[in-house]
Coordinates of C-alpha atoms and ligand atoms in Angstrom, one line a residue:
M5 CA 229.0 -75.1 81.8
E6 CA 230.8 -78.0 82.7
K7 CA 233.6 -77.1 80.9
I8 CA 234.0 -73.6 82.6
I9 CA 233.7 -75.8 85.9
E10 CA 236.8 -78.2 84.9
Y11 CA 238.8 -75.0 84.0
I12 CA 238.0 -73.2 87.2
L13 CA 239.1 -76.6 89.1
E14 CA 242.4 -76.6 86.8
Q15 CA 243.1 -72.9 87.8
T16 CA 242.6 -73.3 90.9
K17 CA 245.4 -76.1 91.1
K18 CA 247.6 -73.9 89.1
I19 CA 247.6 -70.6 91.2
L20 CA 247.6 -72.8 94.3
S21 CA 250.6 -74.3 93.0
I22 CA 252.4 -70.6 93.0
D23 CA 253.4 -69.5 96.7
S24 CA 251.8 -66.1 97.2
P25 CA 252.0 -65.0 100.8
S26 CA 250.8 -61.0 101.5
G27 CA 254.0 -59.1 100.2
Y28 CA 255.2 -61.8 97.9
T29 CA 252.7 -62.1 94.9
Q30 CA 254.4 -61.2 91.7
E31 CA 254.7 -64.4 90.3
V32 CA 251.2 -65.2 90.9
A33 CA 250.1 -61.9 89.5
D34 CA 252.2 -62.5 86.4
R35 CA 250.5 -65.8 86.2
I36 CA 247.0 -64.2 86.3
L37 CA 247.6 -61.6 84.0
E38 CA 248.7 -63.9 81.3
E39 CA 245.5 -65.9 81.8
Y40 CA 243.2 -62.6 81.2
A41 CA 245.4 -61.5 78.4
S42 CA 245.4 -64.9 76.8
M43 CA 241.5 -64.9 76.7
G44 CA 241.9 -61.5 75.0
Y45 CA 240.9 -59.1 77.9
H46 CA 242.6 -55.9 78.6
A47 CA 244.5 -56.5 81.8
Q48 CA 247.1 -54.5 83.7
K49 CA 249.0 -54.7 86.9
S50 CA 248.4 -51.8 89.3
V51 CA 251.5 -50.0 91.0
K52 CA 250.5 -51.8 94.2
G53 CA 250.5 -55.3 92.3
G54 CA 247.1 -56.0 92.1
V55 CA 245.6 -57.4 88.6
V56 CA 242.9 -55.3 87.1
A57 CA 240.9 -56.6 83.8
D58 CA 238.4 -55.2 81.7
L59 CA 235.5 -57.5 80.9
G60 CA 233.6 -54.9 78.7
G61 CA 229.9 -54.0 79.1
N62 CA 227.9 -50.7 77.9
H63 CA 227.1 -48.5 81.0
K64 CA 230.4 -47.2 81.9
E65 CA 228.8 -44.7 84.4
D66 CA 227.6 -47.4 86.4
A67 CA 230.1 -49.8 86.5
I68 CA 230.7 -52.9 88.9
L69 CA 234.1 -54.1 90.3
L70 CA 234.4 -57.7 91.2
T71 CA 236.9 -58.6 93.7
A72 CA 239.0 -61.5 94.9
H73 CA 242.5 -61.9 96.5
M74 CA 245.4 -63.5 95.1
D75 CA 247.6 -63.1 98.4
T76 CA 247.3 -65.8 100.9
L77 CA 248.1 -66.0 104.6
G78 CA 252.1 -67.0 105.3
A79 CA 254.7 -65.9 107.4
M80 CA 258.0 -63.7 107.5
V81 CA 261.2 -64.7 109.3
C82 CA 261.8 -62.4 112.1
E83 CA 264.6 -64.0 114.1
I84 CA 267.5 -66.7 113.5
K85 CA 267.7 -68.6 116.6
G86 CA 271.1 -69.6 118.3
N87 CA 270.4 -73.0 117.4
G88 CA 269.9 -72.1 113.5
R89 CA 266.2 -72.5 113.2
L90 CA 263.8 -69.7 112.6
K91 CA 261.2 -67.8 114.7
V92 CA 258.5 -66.3 112.4
S93 CA 256.0 -63.5 112.4
P94 CA 252.7 -64.0 110.7
L95 CA 251.4 -62.5 107.5
G96 CA 247.7 -62.1 108.0
G97 CA 245.6 -64.3 110.2
L98 CA 247.7 -67.5 110.4
H99 CA 247.2 -69.6 113.4
P100 CA 250.3 -71.8 114.8
M101 CA 247.9 -74.3 116.0
N102 CA 246.6 -75.3 112.5
T103 CA 249.8 -74.5 110.8
E104 CA 251.9 -76.9 113.2
T105 CA 253.8 -79.9 111.2
E106 CA 253.3 -78.2 107.8
N107 CA 256.2 -78.3 105.5
C108 CA 257.0 -74.5 104.0
R109 CA 259.5 -72.8 101.9
V110 CA 262.0 -70.1 103.0
I111 CA 262.4 -68.0 100.0
T112 CA 265.5 -65.9 100.5
R113 CA 266.1 -62.6 98.7
C114 CA 269.3 -63.8 97.0
D115 CA 270.1 -67.4 97.8
G116 CA 267.1 -69.5 96.7
I117 CA 264.4 -71.1 98.3
Y118 CA 264.9 -73.7 101.4
E119 CA 262.5 -76.2 102.6
G120 CA 261.6 -76.8 106.1
T121 CA 258.9 -77.7 108.3
F122 CA 256.9 -75.8 111.2
Q123 CA 257.2 -77.5 114.8
L124 CA 256.8 -77.1 118.2
E125 CA 260.3 -76.5 119.7
N126 CA 261.2 -79.8 121.1
A127 CA 258.7 -81.8 118.8
S128 CA 259.5 -85.4 119.5
V129 CA 256.8 -87.0 121.6
H130 CA 259.7 -89.8 122.9
V131 CA 261.6 -87.0 124.4
N132 CA 259.3 -84.1 125.5
S133 CA 256.7 -85.2 128.1
E134 CA 255.3 -81.6 128.0
Y135 CA 254.4 -82.2 124.4
G136 CA 250.7 -82.6 124.7
K137 CA 250.4 -79.5 127.3
A138 CA 252.6 -77.0 125.3
K139 CA 251.1 -73.9 124.2
R140 CA 251.3 -73.6 120.7
D141 CA 252.3 -70.0 119.3
F142 CA 254.7 -67.9 117.5
D143 CA 257.2 -67.9 120.2
T144 CA 257.1 -71.8 121.3
M145 CA 257.2 -73.0 117.4
E146 CA 259.9 -72.9 114.6
V147 CA 260.9 -73.8 111.2
V148 CA 263.2 -76.4 111.1
L149 CA 265.3 -76.5 108.2
D150 CA 266.1 -79.6 106.0
E151 CA 269.8 -78.1 106.2
R152 CA 272.9 -79.4 108.4
V153 CA 272.7 -76.4 110.3
S154 CA 272.7 -76.2 114.2
S155 CA 273.6 -72.7 114.9
K156 CA 272.6 -69.2 113.6
E157 CA 276.1 -68.6 111.7
E158 CA 275.7 -71.7 109.9
T159 CA 271.6 -70.6 108.7
E160 CA 273.1 -67.4 108.1
K161 CA 276.0 -68.6 105.7
L162 CA 272.8 -70.4 103.5
G163 CA 271.5 -66.6 102.8
I164 CA 268.6 -66.9 104.9
M165 CA 267.9 -63.4 106.5
T166 CA 265.2 -61.5 108.7
G167 CA 262.4 -60.7 106.5
D168 CA 262.6 -63.9 104.1
I169 CA 259.0 -65.2 103.3
V170 CA 257.9 -68.3 104.5
A171 CA 255.3 -70.1 102.1
F172 CA 253.2 -73.1 103.8
E173 CA 252.6 -76.0 101.5
P174 CA 248.8 -76.0 100.4
R175 CA 248.4 -79.6 100.0
T176 CA 245.7 -79.3 97.3
V177 CA 243.7 -82.4 97.2
I178 CA 240.3 -82.7 94.6
T179 CA 238.4 -86.1 95.5
E180 CA 236.3 -87.9 93.4
K181 CA 233.1 -86.7 95.3
G182 CA 234.0 -83.1 94.2
Y183 CA 235.6 -82.0 97.5
I184 CA 238.2 -79.5 97.1
K185 CA 240.5 -79.5 100.0
S186 CA 243.9 -77.3 100.4
R187 CA 245.2 -74.4 102.2
F188 CA 244.5 -70.9 100.9
L189 CA 241.2 -71.8 99.1
D190 CA 240.8 -68.5 100.6
D191 CA 240.7 -67.1 98.0
K192 CA 242.4 -68.6 95.4
L193 CA 239.4 -71.0 94.7
S194 CA 237.7 -67.3 93.8
V195 CA 240.2 -66.1 91.9
A196 CA 239.6 -68.8 89.5
I197 CA 236.0 -68.3 89.3
L198 CA 236.5 -65.0 88.4
L199 CA 238.9 -66.5 85.6
G200 CA 236.0 -68.9 84.8
F201 CA 233.3 -66.1 84.7
A202 CA 235.5 -64.1 82.1
K203 CA 236.2 -67.3 80.2
Y204 CA 232.3 -67.8 80.1
M205 CA 231.7 -64.4 78.7
K206 CA 234.0 -64.4 75.9
E207 CA 233.2 -67.8 75.1
E208 CA 229.5 -67.2 74.9
N209 CA 230.3 -63.5 73.2
I210 CA 228.5 -61.8 75.9
T211 CA 228.7 -57.9 76.4
P212 CA 227.0 -57.4 79.7
K213 CA 224.7 -54.3 80.5
R214 CA 226.8 -52.5 83.1
K215 CA 230.5 -52.5 82.4
I216 CA 232.6 -55.2 84.7
Y217 CA 235.8 -55.1 85.9
H218 CA 237.9 -57.6 87.7
H219 CA 240.5 -56.7 90.4
I220 CA 242.6 -59.4 91.8
T221 CA 244.0 -57.6 94.6
A222 CA 247.6 -58.5 96.5
Y223 CA 247.1 -57.2 100.4
E224 CA 243.7 -58.7 101.3
E225 CA 244.8 -60.9 103.9
V226 CA 246.4 -57.7 105.6
G227 CA 243.5 -55.7 105.2
H228 CA 244.2 -52.9 102.4
G229 CA 243.7 -55.2 99.0
A230 CA 240.9 -53.4 97.2
C231 CA 241.8 -50.0 98.9
G232 CA 243.3 -48.8 95.6
S233 CA 242.6 -49.2 91.6
V234 CA 239.0 -48.6 91.6
P235 CA 238.1 -47.8 88.0
E236 CA 236.4 -44.5 87.0
G237 CA 232.5 -44.7 86.9
V238 CA 232.4 -48.0 89.4
T239 CA 229.7 -47.6 91.8
E240 CA 229.3 -51.1 93.3
I241 CA 232.2 -53.4 94.6
L242 CA 231.3 -57.1 95.0
S243 CA 233.7 -59.2 96.8
V244 CA 234.1 -63.0 96.0
D245 CA 235.8 -64.0 98.7
M246 CA 235.1 -67.6 100.8
G247 CA 231.7 -68.2 102.3
C248 CA 231.8 -69.0 106.1
V249 CA 230.8 -72.3 107.1
G250 CA 230.4 -73.4 111.1
E251 CA 228.2 -73.5 114.1
G252 CA 225.4 -71.1 113.8
L253 CA 225.7 -70.3 110.0
A254 CA 223.4 -71.7 107.3
C255 CA 226.0 -72.0 104.6
T256 CA 227.6 -75.4 103.3
E257 CA 230.5 -76.1 100.9
H258 CA 227.5 -77.0 98.5
Q259 CA 226.3 -73.4 98.6
V260 CA 227.1 -69.9 97.7
S261 CA 227.0 -67.6 100.5
I262 CA 225.8 -64.1 100.3
C263 CA 227.0 -62.3 103.1
A264 CA 224.3 -59.9 104.8
K265 CA 226.9 -58.2 107.7
D266 CA 230.2 -59.1 108.7
S267 CA 232.8 -57.0 111.4
A268 CA 232.7 -53.9 109.4
G269 CA 228.6 -53.9 109.5
P270 CA 226.3 -54.6 107.0
Y271 CA 226.6 -54.6 103.2
T272 CA 224.6 -52.5 101.0
Y273 CA 220.9 -53.2 101.5
Q274 CA 219.6 -53.1 97.9
V275 CA 222.6 -55.4 97.0
V276 CA 222.1 -57.9 99.2
N277 CA 218.4 -57.7 98.3
D278 CA 219.4 -58.3 94.6
L279 CA 221.6 -60.9 95.0
V280 CA 218.9 -63.2 97.0
K281 CA 216.4 -62.2 94.6
A282 CA 218.6 -63.3 91.7
A283 CA 219.5 -66.4 93.7
K284 CA 215.8 -67.3 94.3
E285 CA 214.6 -66.4 90.5
H286 CA 217.3 -68.8 89.3
E287 CA 217.0 -71.6 91.7
I288 CA 220.5 -71.2 92.8
D289 CA 221.3 -73.2 96.1
F290 CA 222.3 -70.2 98.4
A291 CA 222.4 -69.1 102.0
V292 CA 222.4 -65.7 103.7
D293 CA 224.6 -65.5 106.8
V294 CA 226.0 -63.0 109.3
Y295 CA 229.7 -63.6 109.4
P296 CA 231.0 -63.0 113.2
H297 CA 235.0 -62.5 112.4
Y298 CA 235.4 -61.3 108.9
G299 CA 236.3 -58.2 106.6
S300 CA 236.3 -57.7 102.9
D301 CA 238.0 -55.9 100.0
A302 CA 234.5 -54.5 99.6
D303 CA 234.6 -53.2 103.0
A304 CA 238.2 -52.2 102.7
A305 CA 237.6 -50.0 99.4
L306 CA 234.8 -48.5 101.5
E307 CA 236.6 -47.3 104.4
A308 CA 239.3 -46.1 101.9
G309 CA 236.7 -43.7 100.9
Y310 CA 235.0 -44.6 97.8
D311 CA 231.5 -43.6 97.3
C312 CA 230.0 -47.2 96.2
R313 CA 227.8 -49.7 96.9
H314 CA 229.0 -53.3 98.2
G315 CA 228.6 -56.8 98.7
L316 CA 230.1 -60.4 99.4
I317 CA 229.5 -63.6 98.0
G318 CA 231.3 -66.8 97.9
P319 CA 231.6 -70.5 97.9
G320 CA 231.2 -72.0 101.2
V321 CA 234.6 -73.0 102.8
Y322 CA 235.1 -74.9 105.9
A323 CA 238.0 -74.6 108.3
S324 CA 239.0 -71.3 106.9
H325 CA 242.7 -70.2 107.4
G326 CA 243.4 -73.9 108.0
Y327 CA 243.2 -76.7 106.2
E328 CA 240.2 -75.6 104.3
R329 CA 237.5 -77.4 102.3
S330 CA 235.0 -76.7 99.8
H331 CA 232.9 -78.8 97.0
V332 CA 232.4 -78.2 93.2
D333 CA 228.6 -77.6 94.3
G334 CA 229.6 -74.4 95.8
V335 CA 231.9 -73.3 93.0
R336 CA 229.2 -73.9 90.5
A337 CA 226.6 -72.1 92.6
T338 CA 228.8 -69.2 92.8
V339 CA 229.2 -68.8 89.0
E340 CA 225.3 -69.2 88.5
L341 CA 224.8 -66.1 90.9
L342 CA 227.2 -64.2 89.0
K343 CA 225.7 -65.1 85.9
A344 CA 222.1 -64.3 87.2
Y345 CA 223.2 -61.3 88.9
L346 CA 225.4 -59.6 86.2
L347 CA 224.3 -60.8 82.9
Ligands
LIG16 ZN1 239.9 -64.2 101.8

């Protein structure tokens, strides 16, 4: 098991190092597809850009689909300003406050990648007496390019255009005590967990009772990741996505979270029951929570019309959609719960 955990951490770092805001996931999808293929699984890309892998199993008519998403928050250039700096529009629920001062990459369509930093306008505290009071939003913040540009024309000459993707530096750190800190642990940590689960099944030569599929989705952060590509015979969809950690909730970064209800309503009663039962029987450190502001890929699939049961689990992640933190204990508990529930 420790080998699998090490593999998950290594994959987490690899996947986090490939920029993939919603709408720009081709490269990370190729990487994930390769990883499933190298383990000997049949995996393919959906037209929409997701990766669907077949993990085998006997009962094809009662199959389960596990989803995790490879797309992340990010931004898109929406205006090149007169001073040559960039105004951006968020992709998904990116918050300007916790993205302030982050380094970023502007990925142009034809002219390569440019670096910059997302800053408040007039960001020098020695110059701007309103710095502390200024409102932080997408109208008052801008990408300052690391290029010698001071006009719209100069920036355009670089090849930067409206519609270019802006990816923020994840700043991944894994501490000696097992804390995992990075932007976009939501949901690349769970993508790595699903890869680790696939590797575990292969190495232990396990054929599950029910057929298992994985769908690594591409548009979760904008709401429609798992709205398609549900394989024939799937009767249950389990999202593996970050577990909420914060005031009023029970889960910590050291546990696996089982979500009973989120913004789209309650998860399937029997699925939550069975997850809780499996966790208790195997003495897995878990918490059941109701998430105040959350929607999952499993919700999206049901909203799209699929006739399935649904559930949501994931490692506890603090400071979600900002500089996030989880722990290797939460990763281990999530893998253990997948094993207890499915194998
Ligand atoms: Zn997520």
